[in-house]
Each structure stands twice: as C-alpha cells, then as structure tokens.
PDB file of C-alpha atoms in Angstrom:
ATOM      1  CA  UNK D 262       3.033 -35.935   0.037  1.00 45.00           C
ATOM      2  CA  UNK D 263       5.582 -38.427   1.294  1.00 44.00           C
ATOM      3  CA  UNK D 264       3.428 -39.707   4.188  1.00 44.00           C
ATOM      4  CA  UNK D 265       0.972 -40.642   1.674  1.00 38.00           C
ATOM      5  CA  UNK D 266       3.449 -42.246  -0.565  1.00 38.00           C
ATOM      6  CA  UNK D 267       4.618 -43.902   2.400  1.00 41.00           C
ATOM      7  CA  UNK D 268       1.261 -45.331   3.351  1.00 43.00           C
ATOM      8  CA  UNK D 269       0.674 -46.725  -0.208  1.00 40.00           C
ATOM      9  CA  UNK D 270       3.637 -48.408  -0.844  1.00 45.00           C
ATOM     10  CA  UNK D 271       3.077 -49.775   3.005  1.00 40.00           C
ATOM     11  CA  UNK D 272      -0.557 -51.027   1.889  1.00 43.00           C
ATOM     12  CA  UNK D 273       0.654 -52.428  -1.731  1.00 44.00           C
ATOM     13  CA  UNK D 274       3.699 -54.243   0.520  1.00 44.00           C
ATOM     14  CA  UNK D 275       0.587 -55.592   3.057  1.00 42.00           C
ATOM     15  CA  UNK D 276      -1.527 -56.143   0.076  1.00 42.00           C
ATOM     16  CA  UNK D 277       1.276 -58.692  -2.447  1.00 43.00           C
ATOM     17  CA  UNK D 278       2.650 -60.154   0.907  1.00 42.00           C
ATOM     18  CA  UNK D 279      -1.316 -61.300   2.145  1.00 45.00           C
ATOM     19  CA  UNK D 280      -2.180 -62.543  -1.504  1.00 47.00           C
ATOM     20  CA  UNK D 281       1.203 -64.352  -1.736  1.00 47.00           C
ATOM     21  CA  UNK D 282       0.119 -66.003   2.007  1.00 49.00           C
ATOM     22  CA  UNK D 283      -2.913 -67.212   0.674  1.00 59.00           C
ATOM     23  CA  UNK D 284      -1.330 -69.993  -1.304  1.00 88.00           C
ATOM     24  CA  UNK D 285      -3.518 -73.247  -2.108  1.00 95.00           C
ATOM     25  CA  UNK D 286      -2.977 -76.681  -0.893  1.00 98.00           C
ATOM     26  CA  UNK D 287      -1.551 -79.865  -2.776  1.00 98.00           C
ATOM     27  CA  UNK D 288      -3.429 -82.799  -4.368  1.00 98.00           C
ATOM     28  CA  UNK D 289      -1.209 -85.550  -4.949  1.00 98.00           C
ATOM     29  CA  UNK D 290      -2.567 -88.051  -7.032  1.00 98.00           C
ATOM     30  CA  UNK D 291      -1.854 -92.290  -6.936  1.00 98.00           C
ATOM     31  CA  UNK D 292      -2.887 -93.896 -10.075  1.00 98.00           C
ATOM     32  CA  UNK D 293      -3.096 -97.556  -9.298  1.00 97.00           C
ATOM     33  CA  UNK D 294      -2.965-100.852 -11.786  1.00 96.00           C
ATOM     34  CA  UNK D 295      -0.894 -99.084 -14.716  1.00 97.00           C
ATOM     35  CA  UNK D 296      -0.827-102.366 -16.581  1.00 95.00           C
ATOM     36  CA  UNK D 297       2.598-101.620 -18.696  1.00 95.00           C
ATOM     37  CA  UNK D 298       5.812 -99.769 -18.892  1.00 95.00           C
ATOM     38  CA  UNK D 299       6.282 -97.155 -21.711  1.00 95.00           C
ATOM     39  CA  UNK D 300       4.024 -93.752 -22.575  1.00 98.00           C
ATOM     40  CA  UNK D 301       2.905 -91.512 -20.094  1.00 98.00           C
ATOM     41  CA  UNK D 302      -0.275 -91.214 -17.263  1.00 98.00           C
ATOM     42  CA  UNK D 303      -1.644 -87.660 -18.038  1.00 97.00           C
ATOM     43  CA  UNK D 304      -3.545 -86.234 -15.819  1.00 98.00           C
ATOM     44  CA  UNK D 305      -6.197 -83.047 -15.190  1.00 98.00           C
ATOM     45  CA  UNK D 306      -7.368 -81.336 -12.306  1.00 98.00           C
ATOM     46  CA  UNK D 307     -10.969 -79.726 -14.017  1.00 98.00           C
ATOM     47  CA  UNK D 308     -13.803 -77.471 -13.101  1.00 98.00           C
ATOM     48  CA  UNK D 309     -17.841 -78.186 -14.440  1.00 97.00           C
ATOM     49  CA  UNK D 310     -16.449 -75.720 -16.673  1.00 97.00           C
ATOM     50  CA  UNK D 311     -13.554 -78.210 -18.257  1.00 97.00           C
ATOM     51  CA  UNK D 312     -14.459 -81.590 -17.576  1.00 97.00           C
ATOM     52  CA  UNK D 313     -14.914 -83.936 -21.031  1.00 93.00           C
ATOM     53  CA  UNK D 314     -13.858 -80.721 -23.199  1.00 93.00           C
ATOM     54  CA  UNK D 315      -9.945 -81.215 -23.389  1.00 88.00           C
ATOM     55  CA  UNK D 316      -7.003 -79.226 -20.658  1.00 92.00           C
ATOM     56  CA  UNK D 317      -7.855 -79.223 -17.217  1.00 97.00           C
ATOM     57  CA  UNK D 318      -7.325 -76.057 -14.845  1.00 98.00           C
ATOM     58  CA  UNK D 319      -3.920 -77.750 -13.738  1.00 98.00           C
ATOM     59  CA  UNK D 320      -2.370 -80.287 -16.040  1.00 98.00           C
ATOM     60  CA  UNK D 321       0.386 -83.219 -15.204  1.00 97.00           C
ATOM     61  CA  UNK D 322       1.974 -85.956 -16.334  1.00 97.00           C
ATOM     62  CA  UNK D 323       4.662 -88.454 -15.149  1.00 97.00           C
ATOM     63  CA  UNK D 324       6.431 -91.506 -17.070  1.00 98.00           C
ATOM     64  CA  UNK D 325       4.294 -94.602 -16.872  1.00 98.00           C
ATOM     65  CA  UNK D 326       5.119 -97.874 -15.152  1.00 97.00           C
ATOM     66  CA  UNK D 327       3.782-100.515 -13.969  1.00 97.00           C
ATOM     67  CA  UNK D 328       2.141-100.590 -11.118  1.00 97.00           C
ATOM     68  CA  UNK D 329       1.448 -97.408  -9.526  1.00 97.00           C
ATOM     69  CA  UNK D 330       2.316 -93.849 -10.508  1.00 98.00           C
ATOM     70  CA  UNK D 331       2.126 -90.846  -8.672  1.00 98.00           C
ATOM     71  CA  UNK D 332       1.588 -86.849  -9.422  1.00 97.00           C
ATOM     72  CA  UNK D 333       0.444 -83.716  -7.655  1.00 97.00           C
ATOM     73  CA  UNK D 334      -1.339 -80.527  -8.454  1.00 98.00           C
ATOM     74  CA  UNK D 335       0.275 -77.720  -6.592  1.00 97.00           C
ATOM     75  CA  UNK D 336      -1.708 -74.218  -4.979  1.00 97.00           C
ATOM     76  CA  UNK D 337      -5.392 -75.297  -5.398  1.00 98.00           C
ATOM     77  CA  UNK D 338      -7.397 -73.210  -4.596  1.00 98.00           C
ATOM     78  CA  UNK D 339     -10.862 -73.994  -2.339  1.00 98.00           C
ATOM     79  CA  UNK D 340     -13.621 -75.268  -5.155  1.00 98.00           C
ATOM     80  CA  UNK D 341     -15.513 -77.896  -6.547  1.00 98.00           C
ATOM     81  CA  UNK D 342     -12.909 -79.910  -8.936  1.00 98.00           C
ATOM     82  CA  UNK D 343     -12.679 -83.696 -10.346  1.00 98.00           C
ATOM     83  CA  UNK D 344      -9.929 -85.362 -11.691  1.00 98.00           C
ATOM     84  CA  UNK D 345      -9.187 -87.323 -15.052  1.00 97.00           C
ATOM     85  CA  UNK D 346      -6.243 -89.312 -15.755  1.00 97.00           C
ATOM     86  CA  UNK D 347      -5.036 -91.663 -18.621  1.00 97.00           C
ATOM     87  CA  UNK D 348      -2.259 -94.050 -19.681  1.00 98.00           C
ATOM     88  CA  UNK D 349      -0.888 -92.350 -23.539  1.00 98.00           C
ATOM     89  CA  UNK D 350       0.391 -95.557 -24.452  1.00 97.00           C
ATOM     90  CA  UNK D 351       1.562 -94.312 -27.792  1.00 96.00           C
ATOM     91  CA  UNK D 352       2.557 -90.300 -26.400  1.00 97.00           C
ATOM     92  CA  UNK D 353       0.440 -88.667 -29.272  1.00 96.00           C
ATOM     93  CA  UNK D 354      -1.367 -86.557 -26.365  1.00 93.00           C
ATOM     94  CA  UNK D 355      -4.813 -87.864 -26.679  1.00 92.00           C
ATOM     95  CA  UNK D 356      -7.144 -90.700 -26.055  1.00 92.00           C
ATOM     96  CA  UNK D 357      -7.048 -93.348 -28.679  1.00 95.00           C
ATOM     97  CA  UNK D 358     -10.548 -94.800 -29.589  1.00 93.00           C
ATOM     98  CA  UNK D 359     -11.672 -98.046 -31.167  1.00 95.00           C
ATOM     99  CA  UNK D 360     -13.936 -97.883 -34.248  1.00 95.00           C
ATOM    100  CA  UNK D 361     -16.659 -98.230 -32.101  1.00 92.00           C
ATOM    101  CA  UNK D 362     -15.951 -95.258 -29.821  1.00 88.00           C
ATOM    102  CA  UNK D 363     -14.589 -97.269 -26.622  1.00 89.00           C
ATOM    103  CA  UNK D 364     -11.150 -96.346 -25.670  1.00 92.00           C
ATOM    104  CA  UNK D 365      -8.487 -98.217 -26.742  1.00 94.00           C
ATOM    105  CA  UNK D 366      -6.453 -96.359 -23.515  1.00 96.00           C
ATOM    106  CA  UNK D 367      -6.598 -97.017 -19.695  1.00 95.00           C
ATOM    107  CA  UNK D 368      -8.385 -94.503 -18.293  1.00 94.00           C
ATOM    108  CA  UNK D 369      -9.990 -93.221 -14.899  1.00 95.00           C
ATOM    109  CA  UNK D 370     -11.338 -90.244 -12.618  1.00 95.00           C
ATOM    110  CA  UNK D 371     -11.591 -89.173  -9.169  1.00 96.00           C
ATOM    111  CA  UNK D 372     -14.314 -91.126  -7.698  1.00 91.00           C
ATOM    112  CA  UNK D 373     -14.046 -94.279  -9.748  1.00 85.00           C
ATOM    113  CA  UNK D 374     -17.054 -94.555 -10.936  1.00 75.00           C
ATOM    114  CA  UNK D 375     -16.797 -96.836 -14.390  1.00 71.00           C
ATOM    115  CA  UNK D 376     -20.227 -96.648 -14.837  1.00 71.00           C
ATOM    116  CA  UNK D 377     -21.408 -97.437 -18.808  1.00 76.00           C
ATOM    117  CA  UNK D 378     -21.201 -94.496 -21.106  1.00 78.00           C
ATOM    118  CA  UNK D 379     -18.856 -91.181 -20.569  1.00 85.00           C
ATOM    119  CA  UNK D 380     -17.516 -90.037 -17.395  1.00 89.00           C
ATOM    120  CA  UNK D 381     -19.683 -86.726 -15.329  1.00 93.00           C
ATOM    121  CA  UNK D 382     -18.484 -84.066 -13.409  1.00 96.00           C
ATOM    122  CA  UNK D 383     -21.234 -85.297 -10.777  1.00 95.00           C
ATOM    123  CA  UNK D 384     -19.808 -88.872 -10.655  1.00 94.00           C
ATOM    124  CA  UNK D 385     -16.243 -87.163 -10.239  1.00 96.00           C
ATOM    125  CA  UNK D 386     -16.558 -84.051  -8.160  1.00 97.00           C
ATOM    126  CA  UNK D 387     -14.918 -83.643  -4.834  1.00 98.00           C
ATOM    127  CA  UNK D 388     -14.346 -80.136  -2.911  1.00 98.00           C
ATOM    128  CA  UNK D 389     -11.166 -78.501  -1.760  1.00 98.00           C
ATOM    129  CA  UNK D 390     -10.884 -76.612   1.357  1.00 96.00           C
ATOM    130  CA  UNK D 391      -7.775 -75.505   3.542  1.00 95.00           C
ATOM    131  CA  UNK D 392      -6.007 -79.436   3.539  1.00 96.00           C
ATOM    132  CA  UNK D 393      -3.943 -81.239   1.258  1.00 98.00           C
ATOM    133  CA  UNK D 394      -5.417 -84.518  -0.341  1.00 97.00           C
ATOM    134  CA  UNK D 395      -4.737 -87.705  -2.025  1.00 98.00           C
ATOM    135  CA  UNK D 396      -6.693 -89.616  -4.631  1.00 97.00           C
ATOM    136  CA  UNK D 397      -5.647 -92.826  -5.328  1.00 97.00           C
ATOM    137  CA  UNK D 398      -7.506 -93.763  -9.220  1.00 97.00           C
ATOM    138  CA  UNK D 399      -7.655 -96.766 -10.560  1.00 95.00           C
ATOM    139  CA  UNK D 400      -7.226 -97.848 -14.272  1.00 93.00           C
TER     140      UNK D 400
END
C-alpha cells in the first residue's frame, strides 16, 4: 500500500511540475501616436469568442502619455487571438461615443486595419505559437 502511495504522489509531483512547465509566452504591446497626457490606454487580448462584446481573455492597462505607451499580456497560450486597445480619456472604463455612434475615443487593434464601420476578429486575428511577440498599434 505504500508503494502505491508512493507512485501517486510521484505521478501528481510529475503531473503539477509538467503543467507548471508549460507556461505561455509574452505579448508586449506598443501603442503608438497617444495624442495627450491624462486617462488611461486599456487594452484586451480576445478570442472570436470576445471580440466587440466587452473584457478580453487577458485585460491591461497603463497610464497614458503622449507618444507611445507600452503593455504586455503574460502566459498566452498557443491560439488564434486579436487585440483591442483604447485611450479612456475621461477613466469611466468605456468607449465614449458621439451622437452619431463614432467614437469620441482613440482607438485601435492588432492589424490596423481602420477600415469604415466596426472592427472584425478577421481584420484583427493573429496566432500564437511557442515565441514571444510585439504589436506595435496605432491610434
């Protein structure tokens, strides 16, 4: 009975120590032409799942400034992700819109594509393997 005990808690030890090996890789993120100090560049790492319907998978945010800010995503996993970020100007945690719908807040995604009408998953998407990346987005 103790050799078996012994060979469980040896395969539980193998087991946490493997899954805790597998860790994911790092997505740092350059936002680029922050046109003013003050608020704060949120940004989301989403899944098809996600994208356009609020929190991403990962979330972060850093103080804005002008210029360029940076922020990374930590242990992603291998996938199919994209990447929205925006400049809340006023820190009420969402995007402000004008009465027309158009948003009153910089705004951008992974792939830059500004094309007219809302941002897609399609026009966004990028895939994670086994290396770190970087993004640079720009407002």
């Amino acid at each position: 009975m103790k050799k078996l005990a012994f060979i469980l808690g040896l395969a539980a030890m193998s087991f946490t120590t493997f899954t805790s090996a597998q860790e994911g890789v790092t997505v740092t993120v350059v936002v680029e032409n922050v046109l003013s100090d003050g608020g704060t560049i949120l940004g989301g790492l989403h899944t098809n799942e996600t994208f356009m319907k609020g929190s991403g998978i990962l979330n972060a945010s850093a103080p804005a400034k002008e210029g360029e800010v940076r922020f990374t995503f930590e242990n992603v996993q291998p996938g199919t992700y994209a990447i929205m970020v925006m400049h809340d100007a006023n820190d009420n945690m969402r995007m402000d819109m004008e009465a027309n719908g158009m948003p009153k807040e910089s705004y951008g995604m992974s792939g830059n594509e500004m094309a007219m009408g809302p941002p897609t998953f399609d026009g966004a998407k990028f895939e994670i393997a086994n290396e770190d990346k970087e993004f640079r987005i720009r407002f």
